[in-house]
mmCIF file of C-alpha atoms in Angstrom:
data_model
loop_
_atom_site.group_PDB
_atom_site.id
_atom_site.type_symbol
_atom_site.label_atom_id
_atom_site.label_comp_id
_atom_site.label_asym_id
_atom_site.label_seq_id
_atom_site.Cartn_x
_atom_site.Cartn_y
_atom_site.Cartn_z
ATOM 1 C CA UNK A 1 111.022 105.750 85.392
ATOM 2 C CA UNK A 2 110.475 106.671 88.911
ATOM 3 C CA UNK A 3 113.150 107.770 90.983
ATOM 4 C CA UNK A 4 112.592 105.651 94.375
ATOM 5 C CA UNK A 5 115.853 105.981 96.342
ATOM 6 C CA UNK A 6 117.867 108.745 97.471
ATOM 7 C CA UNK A 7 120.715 109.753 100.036
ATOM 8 C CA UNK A 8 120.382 113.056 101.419
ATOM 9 C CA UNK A 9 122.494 115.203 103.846
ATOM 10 C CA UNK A 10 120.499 116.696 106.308
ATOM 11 C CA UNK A 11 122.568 119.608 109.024
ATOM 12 C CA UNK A 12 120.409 121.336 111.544
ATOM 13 C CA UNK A 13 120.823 124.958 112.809
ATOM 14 C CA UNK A 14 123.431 125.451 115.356
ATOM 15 C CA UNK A 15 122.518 127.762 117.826
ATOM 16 C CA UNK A 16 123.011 131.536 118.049
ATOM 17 C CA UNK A 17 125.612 133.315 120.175
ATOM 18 C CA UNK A 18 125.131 134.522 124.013
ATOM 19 C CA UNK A 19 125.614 138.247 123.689
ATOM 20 C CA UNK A 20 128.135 140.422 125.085
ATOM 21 C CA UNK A 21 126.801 143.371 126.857
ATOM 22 C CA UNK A 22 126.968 145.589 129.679
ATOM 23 C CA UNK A 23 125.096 147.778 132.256
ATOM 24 C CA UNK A 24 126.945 150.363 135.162
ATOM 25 C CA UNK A 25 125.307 149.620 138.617
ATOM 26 C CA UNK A 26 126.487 150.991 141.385
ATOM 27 C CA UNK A 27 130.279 152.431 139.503
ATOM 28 C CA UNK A 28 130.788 148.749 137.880
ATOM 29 C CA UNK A 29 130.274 147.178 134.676
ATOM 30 C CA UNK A 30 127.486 144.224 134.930
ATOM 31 C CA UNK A 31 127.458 141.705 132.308
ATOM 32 C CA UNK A 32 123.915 141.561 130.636
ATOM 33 C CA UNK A 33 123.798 139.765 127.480
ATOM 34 C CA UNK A 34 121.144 137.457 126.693
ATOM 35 C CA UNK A 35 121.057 134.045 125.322
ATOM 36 C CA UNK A 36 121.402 133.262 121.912
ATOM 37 C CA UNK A 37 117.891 131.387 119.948
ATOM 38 C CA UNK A 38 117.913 127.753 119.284
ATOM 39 C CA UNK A 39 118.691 126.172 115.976
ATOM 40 C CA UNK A 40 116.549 125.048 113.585
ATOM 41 C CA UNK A 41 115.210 121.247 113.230
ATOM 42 C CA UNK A 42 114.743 119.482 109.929
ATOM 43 C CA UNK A 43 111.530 117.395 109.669
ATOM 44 C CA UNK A 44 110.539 114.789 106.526
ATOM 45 C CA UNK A 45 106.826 115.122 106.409
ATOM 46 C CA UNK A 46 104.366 112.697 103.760
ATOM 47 C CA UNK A 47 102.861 114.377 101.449
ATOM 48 C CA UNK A 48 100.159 113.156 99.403
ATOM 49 C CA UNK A 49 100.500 114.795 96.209
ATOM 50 C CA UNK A 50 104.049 113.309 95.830
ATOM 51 C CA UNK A 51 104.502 110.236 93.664
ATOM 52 C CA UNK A 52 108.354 109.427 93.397
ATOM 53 C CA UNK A 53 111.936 110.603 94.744
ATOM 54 C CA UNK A 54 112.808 112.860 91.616
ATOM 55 C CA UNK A 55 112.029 116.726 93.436
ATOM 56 C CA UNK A 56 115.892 115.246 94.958
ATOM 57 C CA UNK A 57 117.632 114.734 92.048
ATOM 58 C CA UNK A 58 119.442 117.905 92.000
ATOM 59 C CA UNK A 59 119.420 119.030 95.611
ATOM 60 C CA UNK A 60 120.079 116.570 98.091
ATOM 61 C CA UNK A 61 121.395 119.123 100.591
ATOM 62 C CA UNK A 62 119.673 120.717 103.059
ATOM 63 C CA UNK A 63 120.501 122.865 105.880
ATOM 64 C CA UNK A 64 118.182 124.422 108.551
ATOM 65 C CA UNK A 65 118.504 128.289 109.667
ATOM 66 C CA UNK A 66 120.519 128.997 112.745
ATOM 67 C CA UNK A 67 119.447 130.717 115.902
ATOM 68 C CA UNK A 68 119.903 134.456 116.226
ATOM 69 C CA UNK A 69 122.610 135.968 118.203
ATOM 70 C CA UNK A 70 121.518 136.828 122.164
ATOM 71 C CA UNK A 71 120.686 140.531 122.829
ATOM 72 C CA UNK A 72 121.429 143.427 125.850
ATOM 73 C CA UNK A 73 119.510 143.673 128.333
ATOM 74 C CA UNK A 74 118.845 139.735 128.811
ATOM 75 C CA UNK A 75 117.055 139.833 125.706
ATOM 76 C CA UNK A 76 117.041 135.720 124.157
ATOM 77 C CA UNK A 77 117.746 135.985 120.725
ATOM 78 C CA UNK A 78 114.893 134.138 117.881
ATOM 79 C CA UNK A 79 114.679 130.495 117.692
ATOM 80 C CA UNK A 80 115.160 129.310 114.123
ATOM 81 C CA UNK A 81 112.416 128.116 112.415
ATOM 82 C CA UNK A 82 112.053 124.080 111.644
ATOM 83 C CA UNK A 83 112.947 123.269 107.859
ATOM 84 C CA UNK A 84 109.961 120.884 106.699
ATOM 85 C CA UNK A 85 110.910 119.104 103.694
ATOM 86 C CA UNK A 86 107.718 117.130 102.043
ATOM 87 C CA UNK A 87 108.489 113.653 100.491
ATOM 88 C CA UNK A 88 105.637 111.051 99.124
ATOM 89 C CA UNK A 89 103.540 109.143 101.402
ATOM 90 C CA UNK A 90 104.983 105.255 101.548
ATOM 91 C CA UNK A 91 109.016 107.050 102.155
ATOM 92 C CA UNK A 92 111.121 104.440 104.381
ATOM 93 C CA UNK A 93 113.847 106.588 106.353
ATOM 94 C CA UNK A 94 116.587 104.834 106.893
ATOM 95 C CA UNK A 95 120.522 105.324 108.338
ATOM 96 C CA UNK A 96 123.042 103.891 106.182
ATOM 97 C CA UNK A 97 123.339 100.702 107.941
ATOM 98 C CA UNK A 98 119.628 100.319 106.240
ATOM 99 C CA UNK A 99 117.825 100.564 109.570
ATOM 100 C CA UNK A 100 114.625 102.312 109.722
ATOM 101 C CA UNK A 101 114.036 105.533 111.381
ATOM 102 C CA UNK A 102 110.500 105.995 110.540
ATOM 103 C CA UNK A 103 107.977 105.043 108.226
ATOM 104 C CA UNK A 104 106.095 107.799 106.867
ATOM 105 C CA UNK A 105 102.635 106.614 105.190
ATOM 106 C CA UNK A 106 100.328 108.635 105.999
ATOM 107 C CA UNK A 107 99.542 112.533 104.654
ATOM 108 C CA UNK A 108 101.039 115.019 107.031
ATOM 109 C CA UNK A 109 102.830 112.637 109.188
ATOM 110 C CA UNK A 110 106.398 113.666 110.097
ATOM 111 C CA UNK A 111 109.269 112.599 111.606
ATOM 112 C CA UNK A 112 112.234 114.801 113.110
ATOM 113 C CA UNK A 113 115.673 113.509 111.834
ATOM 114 C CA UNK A 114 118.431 116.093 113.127
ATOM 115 C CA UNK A 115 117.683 118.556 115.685
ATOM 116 C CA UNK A 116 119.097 121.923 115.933
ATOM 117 C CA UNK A 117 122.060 123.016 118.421
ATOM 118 C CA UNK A 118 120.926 125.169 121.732
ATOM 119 C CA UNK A 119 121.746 128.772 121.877
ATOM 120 C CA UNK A 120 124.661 129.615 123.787
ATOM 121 C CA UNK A 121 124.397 131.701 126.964
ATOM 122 C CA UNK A 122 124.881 135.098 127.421
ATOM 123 C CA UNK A 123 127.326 136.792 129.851
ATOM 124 C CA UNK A 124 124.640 138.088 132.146
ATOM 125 C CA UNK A 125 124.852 134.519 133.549
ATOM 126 C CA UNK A 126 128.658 134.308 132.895
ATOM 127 C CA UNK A 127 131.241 136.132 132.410
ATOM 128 C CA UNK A 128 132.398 135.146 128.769
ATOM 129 C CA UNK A 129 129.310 135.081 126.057
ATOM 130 C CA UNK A 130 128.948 131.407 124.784
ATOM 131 C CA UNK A 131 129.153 130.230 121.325
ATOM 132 C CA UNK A 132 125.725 128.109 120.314
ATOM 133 C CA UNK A 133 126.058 124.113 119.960
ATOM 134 C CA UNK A 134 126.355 122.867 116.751
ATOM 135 C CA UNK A 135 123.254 121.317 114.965
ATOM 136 C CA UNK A 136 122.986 117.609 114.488
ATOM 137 C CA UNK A 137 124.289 116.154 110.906
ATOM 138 C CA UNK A 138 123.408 113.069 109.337
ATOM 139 C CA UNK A 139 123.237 111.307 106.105
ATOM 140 C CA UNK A 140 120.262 109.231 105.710
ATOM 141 C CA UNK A 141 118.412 107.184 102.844
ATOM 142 C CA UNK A 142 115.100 107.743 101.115
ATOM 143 C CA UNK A 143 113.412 104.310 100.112
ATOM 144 C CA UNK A 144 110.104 105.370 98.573
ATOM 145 C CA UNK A 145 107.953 102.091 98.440
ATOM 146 C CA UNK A 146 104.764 102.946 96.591
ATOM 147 C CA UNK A 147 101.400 102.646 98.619
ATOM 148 C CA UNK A 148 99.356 99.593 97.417
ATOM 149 C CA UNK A 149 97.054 97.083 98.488
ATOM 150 C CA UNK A 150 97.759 94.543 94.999
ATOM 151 C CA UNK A 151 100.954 93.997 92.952
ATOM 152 C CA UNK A 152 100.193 92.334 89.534
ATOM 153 C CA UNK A 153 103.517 90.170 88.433
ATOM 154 C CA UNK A 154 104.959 88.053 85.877
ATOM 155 C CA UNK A 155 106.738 87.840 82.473
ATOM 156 C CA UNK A 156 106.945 89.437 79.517
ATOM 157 C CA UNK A 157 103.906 89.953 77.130
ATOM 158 C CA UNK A 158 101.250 87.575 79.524
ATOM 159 C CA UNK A 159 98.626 90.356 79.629
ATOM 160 C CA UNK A 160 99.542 92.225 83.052
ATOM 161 C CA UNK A 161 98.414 95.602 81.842
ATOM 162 C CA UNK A 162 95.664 94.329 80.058
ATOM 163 C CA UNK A 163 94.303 92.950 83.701
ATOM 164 C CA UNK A 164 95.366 96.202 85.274
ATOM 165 C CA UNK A 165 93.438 98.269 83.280
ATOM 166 C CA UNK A 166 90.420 95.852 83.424
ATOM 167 C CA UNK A 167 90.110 96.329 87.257
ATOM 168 C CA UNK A 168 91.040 99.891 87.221
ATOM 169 C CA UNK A 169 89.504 101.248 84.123
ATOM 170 C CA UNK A 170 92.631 102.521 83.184
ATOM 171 C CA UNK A 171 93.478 102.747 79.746
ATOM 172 C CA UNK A 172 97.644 102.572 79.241
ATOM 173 C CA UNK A 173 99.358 101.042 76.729
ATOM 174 C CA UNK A 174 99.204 97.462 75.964
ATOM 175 C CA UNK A 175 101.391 95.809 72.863
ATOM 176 C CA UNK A 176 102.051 92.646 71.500
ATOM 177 C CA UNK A 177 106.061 93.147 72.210
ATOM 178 C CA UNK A 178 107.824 92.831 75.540
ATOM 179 C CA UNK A 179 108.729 94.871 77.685
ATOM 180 C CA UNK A 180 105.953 97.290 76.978
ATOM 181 C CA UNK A 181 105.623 98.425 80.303
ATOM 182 C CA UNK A 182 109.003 100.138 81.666
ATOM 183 C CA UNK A 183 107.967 101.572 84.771
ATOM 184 C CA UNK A 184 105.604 100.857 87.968
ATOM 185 C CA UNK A 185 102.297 101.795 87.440
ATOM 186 C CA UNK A 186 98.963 102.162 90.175
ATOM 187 C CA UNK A 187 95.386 103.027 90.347
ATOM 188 C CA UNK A 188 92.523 102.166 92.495
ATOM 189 C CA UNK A 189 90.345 99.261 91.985
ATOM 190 C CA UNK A 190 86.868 100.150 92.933
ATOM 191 C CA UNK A 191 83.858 97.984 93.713
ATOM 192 C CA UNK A 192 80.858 98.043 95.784
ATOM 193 C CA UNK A 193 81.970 101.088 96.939
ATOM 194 C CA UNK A 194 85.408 99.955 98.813
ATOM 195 C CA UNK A 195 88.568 100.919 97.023
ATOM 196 C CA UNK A 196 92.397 99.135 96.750
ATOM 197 C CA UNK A 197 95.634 99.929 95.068
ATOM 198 C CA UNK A 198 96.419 98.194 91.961
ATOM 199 C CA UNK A 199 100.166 97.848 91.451
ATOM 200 C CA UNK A 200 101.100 97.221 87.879
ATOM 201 C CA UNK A 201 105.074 95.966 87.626
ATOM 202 C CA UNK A 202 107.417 95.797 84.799
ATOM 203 C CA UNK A 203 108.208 92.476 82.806
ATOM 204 C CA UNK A 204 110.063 90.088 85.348
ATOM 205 C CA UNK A 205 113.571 89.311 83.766
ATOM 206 C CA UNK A 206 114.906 85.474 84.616
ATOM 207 C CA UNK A 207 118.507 87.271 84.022
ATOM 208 C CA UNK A 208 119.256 90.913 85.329
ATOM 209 C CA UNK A 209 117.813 92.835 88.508
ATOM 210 C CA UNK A 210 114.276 93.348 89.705
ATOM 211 C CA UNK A 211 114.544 96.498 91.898
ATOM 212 C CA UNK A 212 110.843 97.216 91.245
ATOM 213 C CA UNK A 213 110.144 94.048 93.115
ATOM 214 C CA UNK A 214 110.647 96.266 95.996
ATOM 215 C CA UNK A 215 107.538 97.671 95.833
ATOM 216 C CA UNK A 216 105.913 94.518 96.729
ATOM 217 C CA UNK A 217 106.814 95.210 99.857
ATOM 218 C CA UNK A 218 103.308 96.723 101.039
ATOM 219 C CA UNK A 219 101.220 94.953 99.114
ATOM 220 C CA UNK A 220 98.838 92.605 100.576
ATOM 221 C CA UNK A 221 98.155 90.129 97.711
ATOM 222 C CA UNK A 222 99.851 89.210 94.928
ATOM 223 C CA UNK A 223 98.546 88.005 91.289
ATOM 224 C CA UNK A 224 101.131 85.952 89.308
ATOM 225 C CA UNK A 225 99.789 86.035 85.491
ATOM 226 C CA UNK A 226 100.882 83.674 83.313
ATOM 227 C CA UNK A 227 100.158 82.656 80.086
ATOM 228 C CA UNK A 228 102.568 79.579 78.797
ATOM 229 C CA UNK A 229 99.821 76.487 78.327
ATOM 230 C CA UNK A 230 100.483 74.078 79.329
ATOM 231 C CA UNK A 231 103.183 74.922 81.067
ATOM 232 C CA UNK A 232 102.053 77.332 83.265
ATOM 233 C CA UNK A 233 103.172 75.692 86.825
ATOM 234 C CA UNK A 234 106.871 75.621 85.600
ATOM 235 C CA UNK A 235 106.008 79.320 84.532
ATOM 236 C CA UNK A 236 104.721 80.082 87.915
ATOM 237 C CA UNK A 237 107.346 78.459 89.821
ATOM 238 C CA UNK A 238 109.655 80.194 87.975
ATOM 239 C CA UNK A 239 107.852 83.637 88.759
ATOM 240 C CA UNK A 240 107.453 82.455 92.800
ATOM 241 C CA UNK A 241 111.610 81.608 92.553
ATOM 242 C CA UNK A 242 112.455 85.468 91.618
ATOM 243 C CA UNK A 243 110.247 86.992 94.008
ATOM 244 C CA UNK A 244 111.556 84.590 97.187
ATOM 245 C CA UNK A 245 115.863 85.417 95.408
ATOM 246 C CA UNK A 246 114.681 89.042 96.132
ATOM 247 C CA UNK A 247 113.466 88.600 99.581
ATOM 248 C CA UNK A 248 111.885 85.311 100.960
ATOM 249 C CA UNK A 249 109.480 87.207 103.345
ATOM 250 C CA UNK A 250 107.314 88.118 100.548
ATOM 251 C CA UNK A 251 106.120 84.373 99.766
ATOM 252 C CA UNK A 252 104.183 84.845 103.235
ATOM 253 C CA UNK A 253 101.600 87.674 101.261
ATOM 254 C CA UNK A 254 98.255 86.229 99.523
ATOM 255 C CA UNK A 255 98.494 84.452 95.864
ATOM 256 C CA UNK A 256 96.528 84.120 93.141
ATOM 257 C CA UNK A 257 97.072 82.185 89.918
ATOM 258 C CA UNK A 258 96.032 83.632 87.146
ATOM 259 C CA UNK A 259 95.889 82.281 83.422
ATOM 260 C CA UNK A 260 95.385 84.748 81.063
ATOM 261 C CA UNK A 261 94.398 84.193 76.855
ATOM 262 C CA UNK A 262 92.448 81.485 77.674
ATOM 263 C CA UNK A 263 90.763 82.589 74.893
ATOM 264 C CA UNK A 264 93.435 81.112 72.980
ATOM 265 C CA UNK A 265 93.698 77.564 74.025
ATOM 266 C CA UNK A 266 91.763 74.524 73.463
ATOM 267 C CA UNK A 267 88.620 74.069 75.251
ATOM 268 C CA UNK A 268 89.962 70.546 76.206
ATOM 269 C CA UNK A 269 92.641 71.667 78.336
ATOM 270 C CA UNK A 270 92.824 70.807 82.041
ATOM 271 C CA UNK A 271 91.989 73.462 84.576
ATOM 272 C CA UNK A 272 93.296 73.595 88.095
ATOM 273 C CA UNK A 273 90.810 74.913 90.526
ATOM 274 C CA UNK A 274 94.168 76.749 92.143
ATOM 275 C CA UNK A 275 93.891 78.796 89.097
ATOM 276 C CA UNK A 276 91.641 81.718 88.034
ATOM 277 C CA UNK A 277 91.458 81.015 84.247
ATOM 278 C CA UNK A 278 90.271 84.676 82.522
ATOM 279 C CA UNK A 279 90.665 85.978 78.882
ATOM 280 C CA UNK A 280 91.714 90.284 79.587
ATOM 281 C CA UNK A 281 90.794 90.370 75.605
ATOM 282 C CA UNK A 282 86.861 88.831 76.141
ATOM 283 C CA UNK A 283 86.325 89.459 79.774
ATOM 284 C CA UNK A 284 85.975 86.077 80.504
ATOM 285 C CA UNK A 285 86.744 85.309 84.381
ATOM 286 C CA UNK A 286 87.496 89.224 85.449
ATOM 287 C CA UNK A 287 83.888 89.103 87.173
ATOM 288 C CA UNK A 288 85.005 86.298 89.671
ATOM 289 C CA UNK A 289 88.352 87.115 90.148
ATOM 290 C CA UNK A 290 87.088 91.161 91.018
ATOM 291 C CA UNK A 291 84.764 89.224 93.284
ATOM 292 C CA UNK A 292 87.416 86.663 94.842
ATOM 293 C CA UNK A 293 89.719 89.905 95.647
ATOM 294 C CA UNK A 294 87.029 91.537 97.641
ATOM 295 C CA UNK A 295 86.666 88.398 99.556
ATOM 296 C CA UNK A 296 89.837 88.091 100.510
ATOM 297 C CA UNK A 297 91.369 91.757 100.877
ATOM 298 C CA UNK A 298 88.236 91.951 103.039
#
């Protein structure tokens, strides 16, 4: 299973001490101490060659280095350096009121969440030394939500892997049991020569949560298979009802209908033109429905 949400607890440097110094000029003591460096930041930056949440599961703290401590003779003391912390490309930040501080999708993009506090100043400019400022603190959310262009949905044992692995020349397991697939799953989709993200879900369940269906939530079509002749508008209804209980914006993405093992039924049964009717064990239909995707995802 992927690990696709975390809270971490993020503290930035605070800044170093003014220093405490002094010079004789002309038979008195003048203060000289220089300011102390500023704090570090702490940045989340995308990263590419991350695919999931779990580098957090045992360290969710993180603190950035403080300044250094002001010097005689005016001299500023070091700035910390920034704390970069990588996490995959397609991480929501959020506060924990849920709102969004960033979106980081692409590779190397980066967002600053607490900044580190400003040295304090030394007594050449005062005559007490400072302390530095604190560094900000905050507790934020990580809401990976995987990168993908199609999400492939429906029940138990229809054939969704079977399809996935059809456009993606995949080859993961596929069994005659439900529930096979336990875990999100993508690839690309290529075809004359443009390339999309297949999204492969688990089994919807009519009873119990559907936290995967989260990661619908970039996605810019969605394929409901189904399988139950002839009832396979009640089935999709039924598929359309979960997805709009989990969040009603998603019925405003691209559909397709998709019967699968029509391999298996009798040739006299009545076909919807609303449907793509395909067979993932002949390869009967895949063809048109590759070709219908590439009309539509553009």
């Amino acid at each position: 299973m992927i690990v696709d949400s975390v809270t971490l607890f993020l503290s930035a440097g605070c800044g170093g001490k003014g220093a405490t110094s002094f010079i004789r000029k002309r038979k008195r003591l003048v203060g000289d101490g220089g300011e102390g460096g500023r704090g570090g930041d702490i940045f989340l930056e995308a990263n590419r060659n991350l695919y999931d949440l779990s580098k957090f599961k045992y360290k969710r703290k993180f603190k950035a280095p403080d300044g250094e401590r002001g010097k005689a003779r005016r001299k500023k003391g070091k700035d910390a350096s920034s704390l970069v912390i990588p996490v995959p490309c397609g991480t929501l930040v959020k506060d924990l009121e849920e709102r969004i501080i960033a979106d980081l999708k692409k590779d190397k993009e980066r967002v600053c969440v607490v900044r580190g506090g400003e040295g304090g100043r030394g007594n050449f400019r005062r005559e007490e030394a400072e302390r530095g400022k604190e560094g900000e603190r905050k507790e934020i959310i990580l809401d990976y939500r995987i990168l993908s262009d199609i999400a492939i949905v429906g029940f138990a044992n229809t054939g969704k892997t079977s399809l996935f692995n059809y456009l993606t020349g995949k080859n993961f397991k596929v069994a005659d049991y439900p529930f096979a697939t336990t875990s999100c799953m993508w690839a690309p989709f290529r075809k004359n020569y443009r390339e999309f993200i297949v999204l492969d879900t688990p089994p919807l369940k009519e009873k119990g949560e559907n936290n995967f269906l989260k990661h619908l939530f970039r996605v810019k079509l969605i394929i409901i298979v189904v399988d139950n002749y002839p009832e396979i508008e009640e089935e999709v209804n039924s598929v359309k009802k979960l997805i709009n209980d989990f969040d009603s914006s998603y019925l405003n993405k691209n559909f397709f209908y998709l019967c699968n093992k029509i391999d298996k039924i009798d040739k006299s049964f009545k076909r919807e033109r609303r449907f793509f009717y395909l067979s993932t064990k002949t390869g009967e239909g895949v063809e048109a429905l590759e070709d219908r995707i590439l009309k539509v995802l553009g």
